Short mmCIF file of N, CA and C in Angstrom, two decimals:
data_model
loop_
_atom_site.label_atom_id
_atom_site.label_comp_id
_atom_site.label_asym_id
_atom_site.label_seq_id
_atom_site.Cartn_x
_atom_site.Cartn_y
_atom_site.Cartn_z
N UNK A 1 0.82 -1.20 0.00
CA UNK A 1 0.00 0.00 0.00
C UNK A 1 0.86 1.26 0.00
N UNK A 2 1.69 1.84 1.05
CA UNK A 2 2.70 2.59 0.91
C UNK A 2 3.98 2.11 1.05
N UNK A 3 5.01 3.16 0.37
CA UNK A 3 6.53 2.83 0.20
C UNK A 3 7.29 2.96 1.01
N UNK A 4 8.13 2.91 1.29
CA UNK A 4 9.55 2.79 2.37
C UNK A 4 8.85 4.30 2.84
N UNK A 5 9.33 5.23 1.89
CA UNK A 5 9.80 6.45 1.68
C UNK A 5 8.63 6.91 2.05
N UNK A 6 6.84 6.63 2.35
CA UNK A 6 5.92 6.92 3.34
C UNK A 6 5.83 6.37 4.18
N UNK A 7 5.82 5.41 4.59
CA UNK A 7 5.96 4.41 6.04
C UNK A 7 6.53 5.30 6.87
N UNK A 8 8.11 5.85 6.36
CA UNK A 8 9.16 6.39 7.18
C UNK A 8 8.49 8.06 7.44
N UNK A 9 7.86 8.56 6.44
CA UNK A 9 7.12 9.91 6.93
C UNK A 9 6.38 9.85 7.98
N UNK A 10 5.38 8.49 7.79
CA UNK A 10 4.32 8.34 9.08
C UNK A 10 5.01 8.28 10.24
N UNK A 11 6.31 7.25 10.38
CA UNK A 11 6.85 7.08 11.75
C UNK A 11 7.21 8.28 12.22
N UNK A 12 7.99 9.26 11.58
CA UNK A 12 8.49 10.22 12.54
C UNK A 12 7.98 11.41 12.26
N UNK A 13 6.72 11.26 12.09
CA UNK A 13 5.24 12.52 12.29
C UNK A 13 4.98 12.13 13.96
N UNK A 14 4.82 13.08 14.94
CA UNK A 14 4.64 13.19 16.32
C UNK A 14 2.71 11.97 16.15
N UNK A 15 3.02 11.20 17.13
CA UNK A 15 1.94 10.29 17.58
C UNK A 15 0.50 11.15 17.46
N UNK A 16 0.66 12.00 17.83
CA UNK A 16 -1.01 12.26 17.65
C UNK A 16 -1.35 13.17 16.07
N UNK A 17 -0.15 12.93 15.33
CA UNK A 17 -0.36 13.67 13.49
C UNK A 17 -0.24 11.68 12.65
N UNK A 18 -0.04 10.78 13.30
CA UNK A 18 0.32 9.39 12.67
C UNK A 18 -1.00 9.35 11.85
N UNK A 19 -2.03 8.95 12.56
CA UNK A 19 -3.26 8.43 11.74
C UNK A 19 -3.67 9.73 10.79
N UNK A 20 -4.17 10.69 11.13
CA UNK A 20 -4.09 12.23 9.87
C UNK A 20 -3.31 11.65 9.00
N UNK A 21 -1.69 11.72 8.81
CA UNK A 21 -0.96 11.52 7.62
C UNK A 21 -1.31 10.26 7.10
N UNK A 22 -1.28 9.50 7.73
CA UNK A 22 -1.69 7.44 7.13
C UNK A 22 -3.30 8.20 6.18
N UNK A 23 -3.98 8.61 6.43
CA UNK A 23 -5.28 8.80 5.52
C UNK A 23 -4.98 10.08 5.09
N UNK A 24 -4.30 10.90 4.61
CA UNK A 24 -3.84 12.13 3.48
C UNK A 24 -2.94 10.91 2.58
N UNK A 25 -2.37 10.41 2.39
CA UNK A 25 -1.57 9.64 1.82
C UNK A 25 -2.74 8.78 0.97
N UNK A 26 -3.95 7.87 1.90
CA UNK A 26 -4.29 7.17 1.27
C UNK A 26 -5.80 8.25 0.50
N UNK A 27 -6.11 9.23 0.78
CA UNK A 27 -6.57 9.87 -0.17
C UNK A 27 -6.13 10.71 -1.35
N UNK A 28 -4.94 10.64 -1.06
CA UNK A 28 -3.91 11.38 -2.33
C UNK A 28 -3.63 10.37 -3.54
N UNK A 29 -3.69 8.98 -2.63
CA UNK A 29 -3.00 7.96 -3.71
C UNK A 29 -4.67 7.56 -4.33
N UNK A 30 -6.24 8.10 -3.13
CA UNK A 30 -7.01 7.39 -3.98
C UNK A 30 -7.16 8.53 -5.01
N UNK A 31 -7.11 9.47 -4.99
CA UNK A 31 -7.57 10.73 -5.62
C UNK A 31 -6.31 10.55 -6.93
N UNK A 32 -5.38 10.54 -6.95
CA UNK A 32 -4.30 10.11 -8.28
C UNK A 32 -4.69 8.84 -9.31
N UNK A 33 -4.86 7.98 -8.70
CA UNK A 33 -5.40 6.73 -9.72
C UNK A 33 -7.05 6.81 -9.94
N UNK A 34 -7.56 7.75 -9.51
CA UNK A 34 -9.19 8.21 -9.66
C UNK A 34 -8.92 8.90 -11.75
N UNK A 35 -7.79 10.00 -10.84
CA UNK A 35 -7.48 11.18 -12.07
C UNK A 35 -7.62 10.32 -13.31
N UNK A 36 -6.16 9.06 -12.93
CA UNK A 36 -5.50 9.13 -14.44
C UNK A 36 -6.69 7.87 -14.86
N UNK A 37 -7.95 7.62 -14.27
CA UNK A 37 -8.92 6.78 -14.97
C UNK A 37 -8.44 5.22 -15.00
N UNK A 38 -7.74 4.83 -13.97
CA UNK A 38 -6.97 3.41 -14.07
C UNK A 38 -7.23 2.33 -12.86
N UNK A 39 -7.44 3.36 -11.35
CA UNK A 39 -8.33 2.56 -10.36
C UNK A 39 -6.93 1.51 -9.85
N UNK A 40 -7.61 0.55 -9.37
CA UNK A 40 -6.49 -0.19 -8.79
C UNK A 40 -5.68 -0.91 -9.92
N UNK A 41 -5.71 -0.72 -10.82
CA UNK A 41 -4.80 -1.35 -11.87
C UNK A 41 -3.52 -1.12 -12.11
N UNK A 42 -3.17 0.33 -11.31
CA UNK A 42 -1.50 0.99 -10.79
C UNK A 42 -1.54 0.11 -9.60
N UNK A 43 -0.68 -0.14 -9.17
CA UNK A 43 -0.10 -0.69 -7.97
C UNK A 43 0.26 0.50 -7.17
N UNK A 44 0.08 0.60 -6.16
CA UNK A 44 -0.02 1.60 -4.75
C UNK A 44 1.10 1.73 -4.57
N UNK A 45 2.18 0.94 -4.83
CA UNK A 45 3.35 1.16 -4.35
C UNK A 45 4.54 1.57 -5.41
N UNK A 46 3.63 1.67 -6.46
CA UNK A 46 4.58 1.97 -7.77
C UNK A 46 4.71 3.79 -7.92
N UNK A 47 4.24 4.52 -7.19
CA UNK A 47 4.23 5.84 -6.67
C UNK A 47 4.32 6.46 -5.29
N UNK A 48 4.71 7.62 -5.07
CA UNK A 48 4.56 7.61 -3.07
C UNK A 48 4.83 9.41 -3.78
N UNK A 49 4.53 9.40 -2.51
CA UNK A 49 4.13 11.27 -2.00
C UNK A 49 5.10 11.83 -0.93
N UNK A 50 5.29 12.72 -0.89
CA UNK A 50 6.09 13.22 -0.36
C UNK A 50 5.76 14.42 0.31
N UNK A 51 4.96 14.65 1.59
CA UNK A 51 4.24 15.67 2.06
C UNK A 51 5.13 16.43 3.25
N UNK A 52 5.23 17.74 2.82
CA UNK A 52 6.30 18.83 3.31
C UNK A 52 4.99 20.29 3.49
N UNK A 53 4.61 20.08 4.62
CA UNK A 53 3.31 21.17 5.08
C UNK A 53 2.75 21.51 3.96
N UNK A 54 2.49 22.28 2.83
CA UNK A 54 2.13 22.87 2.14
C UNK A 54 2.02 22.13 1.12
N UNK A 55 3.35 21.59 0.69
CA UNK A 55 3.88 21.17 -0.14
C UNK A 55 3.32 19.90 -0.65
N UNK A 56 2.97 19.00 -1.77
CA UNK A 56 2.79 17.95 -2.09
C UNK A 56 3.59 17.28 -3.11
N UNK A 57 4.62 16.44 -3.41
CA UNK A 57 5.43 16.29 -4.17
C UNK A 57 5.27 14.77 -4.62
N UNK A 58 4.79 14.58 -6.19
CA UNK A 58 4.72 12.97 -6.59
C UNK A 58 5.74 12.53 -6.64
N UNK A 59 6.23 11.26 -6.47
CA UNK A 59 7.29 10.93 -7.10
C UNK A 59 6.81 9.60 -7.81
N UNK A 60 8.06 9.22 -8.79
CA UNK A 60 7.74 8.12 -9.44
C UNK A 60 6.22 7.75 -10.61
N UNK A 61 6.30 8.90 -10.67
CA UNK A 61 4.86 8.69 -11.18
C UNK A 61 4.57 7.95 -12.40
N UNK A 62 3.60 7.52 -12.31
CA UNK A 62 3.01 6.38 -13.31
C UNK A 62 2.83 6.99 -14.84
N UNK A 63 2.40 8.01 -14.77
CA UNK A 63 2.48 8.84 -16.14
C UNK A 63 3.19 10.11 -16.30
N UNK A 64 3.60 10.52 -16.89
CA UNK A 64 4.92 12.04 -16.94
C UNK A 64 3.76 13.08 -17.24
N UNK A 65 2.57 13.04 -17.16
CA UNK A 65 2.01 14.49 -17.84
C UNK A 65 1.83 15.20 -16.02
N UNK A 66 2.27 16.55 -16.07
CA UNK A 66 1.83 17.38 -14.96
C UNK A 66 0.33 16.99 -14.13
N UNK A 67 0.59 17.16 -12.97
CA UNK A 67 -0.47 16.71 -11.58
C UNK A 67 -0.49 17.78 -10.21
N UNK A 68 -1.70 18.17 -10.27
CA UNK A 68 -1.51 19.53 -9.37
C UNK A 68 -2.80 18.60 -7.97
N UNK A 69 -2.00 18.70 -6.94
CA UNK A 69 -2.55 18.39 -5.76
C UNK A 69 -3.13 19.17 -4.63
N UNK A 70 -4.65 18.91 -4.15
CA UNK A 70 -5.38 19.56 -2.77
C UNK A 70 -5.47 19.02 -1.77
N UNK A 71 -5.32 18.99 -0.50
CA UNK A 71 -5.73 18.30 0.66
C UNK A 71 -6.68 19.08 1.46
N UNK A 72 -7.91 18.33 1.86
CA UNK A 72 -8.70 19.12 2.62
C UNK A 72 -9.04 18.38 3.83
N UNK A 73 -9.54 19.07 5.04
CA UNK A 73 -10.04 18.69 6.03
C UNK A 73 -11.49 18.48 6.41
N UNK A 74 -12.31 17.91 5.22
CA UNK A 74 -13.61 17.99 5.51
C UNK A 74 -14.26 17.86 6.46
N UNK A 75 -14.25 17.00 7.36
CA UNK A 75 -14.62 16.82 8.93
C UNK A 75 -14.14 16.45 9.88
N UNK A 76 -14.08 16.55 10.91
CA UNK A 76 -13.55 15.53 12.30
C UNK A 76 -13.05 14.21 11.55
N UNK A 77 -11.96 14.06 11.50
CA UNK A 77 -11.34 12.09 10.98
C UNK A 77 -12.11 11.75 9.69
N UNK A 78 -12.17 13.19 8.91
CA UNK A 78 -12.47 13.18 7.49
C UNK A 78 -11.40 13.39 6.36
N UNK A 79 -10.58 12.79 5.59
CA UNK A 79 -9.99 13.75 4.90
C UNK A 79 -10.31 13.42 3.51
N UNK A 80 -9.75 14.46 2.04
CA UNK A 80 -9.88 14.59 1.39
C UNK A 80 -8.68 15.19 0.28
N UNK A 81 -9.19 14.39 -1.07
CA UNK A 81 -7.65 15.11 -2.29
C UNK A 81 -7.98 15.13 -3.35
N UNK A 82 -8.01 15.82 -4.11
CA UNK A 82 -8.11 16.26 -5.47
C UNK A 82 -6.58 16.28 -6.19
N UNK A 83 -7.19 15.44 -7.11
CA UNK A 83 -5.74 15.80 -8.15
C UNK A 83 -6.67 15.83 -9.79
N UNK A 84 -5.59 16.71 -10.28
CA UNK A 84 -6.23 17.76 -11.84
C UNK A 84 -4.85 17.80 -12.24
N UNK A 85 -5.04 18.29 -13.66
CA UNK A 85 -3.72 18.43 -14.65
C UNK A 85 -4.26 20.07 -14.37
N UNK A 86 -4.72 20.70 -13.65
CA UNK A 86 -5.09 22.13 -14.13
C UNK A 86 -4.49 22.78 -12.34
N UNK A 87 -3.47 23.78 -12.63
CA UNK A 87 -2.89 23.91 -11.47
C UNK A 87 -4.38 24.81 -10.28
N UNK A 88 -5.28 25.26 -10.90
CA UNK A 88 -6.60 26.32 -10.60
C UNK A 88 -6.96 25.40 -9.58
N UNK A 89 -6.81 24.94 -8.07
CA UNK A 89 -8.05 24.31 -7.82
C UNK A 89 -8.26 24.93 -6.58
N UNK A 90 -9.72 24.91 -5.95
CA UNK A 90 -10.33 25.86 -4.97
C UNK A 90 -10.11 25.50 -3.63
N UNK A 91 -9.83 26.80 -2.89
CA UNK A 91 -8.79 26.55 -1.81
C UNK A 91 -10.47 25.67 -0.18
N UNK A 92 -11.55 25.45 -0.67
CA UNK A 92 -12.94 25.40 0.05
C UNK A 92 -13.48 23.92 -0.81
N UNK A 93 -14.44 23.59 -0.01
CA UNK A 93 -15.29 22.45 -0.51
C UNK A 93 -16.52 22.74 -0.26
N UNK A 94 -17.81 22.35 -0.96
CA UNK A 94 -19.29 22.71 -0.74
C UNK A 94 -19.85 21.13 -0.26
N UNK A 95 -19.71 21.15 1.09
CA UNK A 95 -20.44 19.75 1.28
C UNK A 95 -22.21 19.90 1.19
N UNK A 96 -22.58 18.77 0.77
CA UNK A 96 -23.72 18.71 0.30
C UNK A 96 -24.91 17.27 1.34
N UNK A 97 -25.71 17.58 1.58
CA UNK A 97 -26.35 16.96 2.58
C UNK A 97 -27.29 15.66 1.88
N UNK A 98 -26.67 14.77 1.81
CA UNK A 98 -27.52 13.61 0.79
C UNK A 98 -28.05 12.50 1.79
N UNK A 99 -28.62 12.79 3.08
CA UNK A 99 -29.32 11.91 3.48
C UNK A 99 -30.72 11.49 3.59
N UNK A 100 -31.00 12.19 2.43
CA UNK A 100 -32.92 12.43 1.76
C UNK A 100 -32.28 10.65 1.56
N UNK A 101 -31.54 10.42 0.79
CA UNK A 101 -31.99 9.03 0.21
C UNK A 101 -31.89 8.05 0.91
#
C-alpha cells in the first residue's frame, strides 16, 4: 500500500499527526489513480508522496504528464484530495447533505 519512503514519513510525524498523515496519503493515492482513470490497476506502491506542510510532491509517477494536488479537512477524521492536470483548484469544498436518500 505505501513505500519505504511513506511508512518512514508516518513514523516520525509526532503520535497524535500518525493516523491524519496514514489517511492524506491514502486519499492522495485514492484521488491520483481516480485522475488518471486506471483505479487499482496501478499498484499503490509503484508511486509515493512526499508531504512537506504545504507542499505535495509525486514521485515516481506512473504517467509524466503534470499533476496539481489539494488536501482538505472535511470533517472531524475526514480527509480529502483532489488531483487535476489544471494547477486552478479551490482553496474550500461545498459539502452537500444527501441523506434524503
Amino acid at each position: 500500500l505505501y513505500t519505504e519512503i511513506e511508512r518512514r514519513q508516518i513514523a516520525e510525524t509526532p503520535e497524535n499527526q500518525k493516523e491524519a498523515l496514514f489517511y492524506e496519503f491514502w486519499a492522495l493515492k485514492e484521488s491520483y489513480i481516480k485522475a488518471l482513470g486506471k483505479g487499482l490497476h496501478i499498484p499503490l506502491k509503484s508511486f509515493e508522496f512526499i508531504v512537506e506542510q504545504e507542499s505535495i510532491i509525486l514521485n515516481k509517477a506512473y504517467q509524466n504528464s503534470r499533476r496539481y494536488f489539494k488536501r482538505y479537512d472535511i470533517d472531524r477524521g475526514y480527509k480529502m484530495a483532489v488531483c487535476t492536470c489544471k494547477p486552478q483548484i479551490s482553496d474550500s469544498v461545498n459539502l452537500k447533505d444527501m441523506s434524503f436518500f
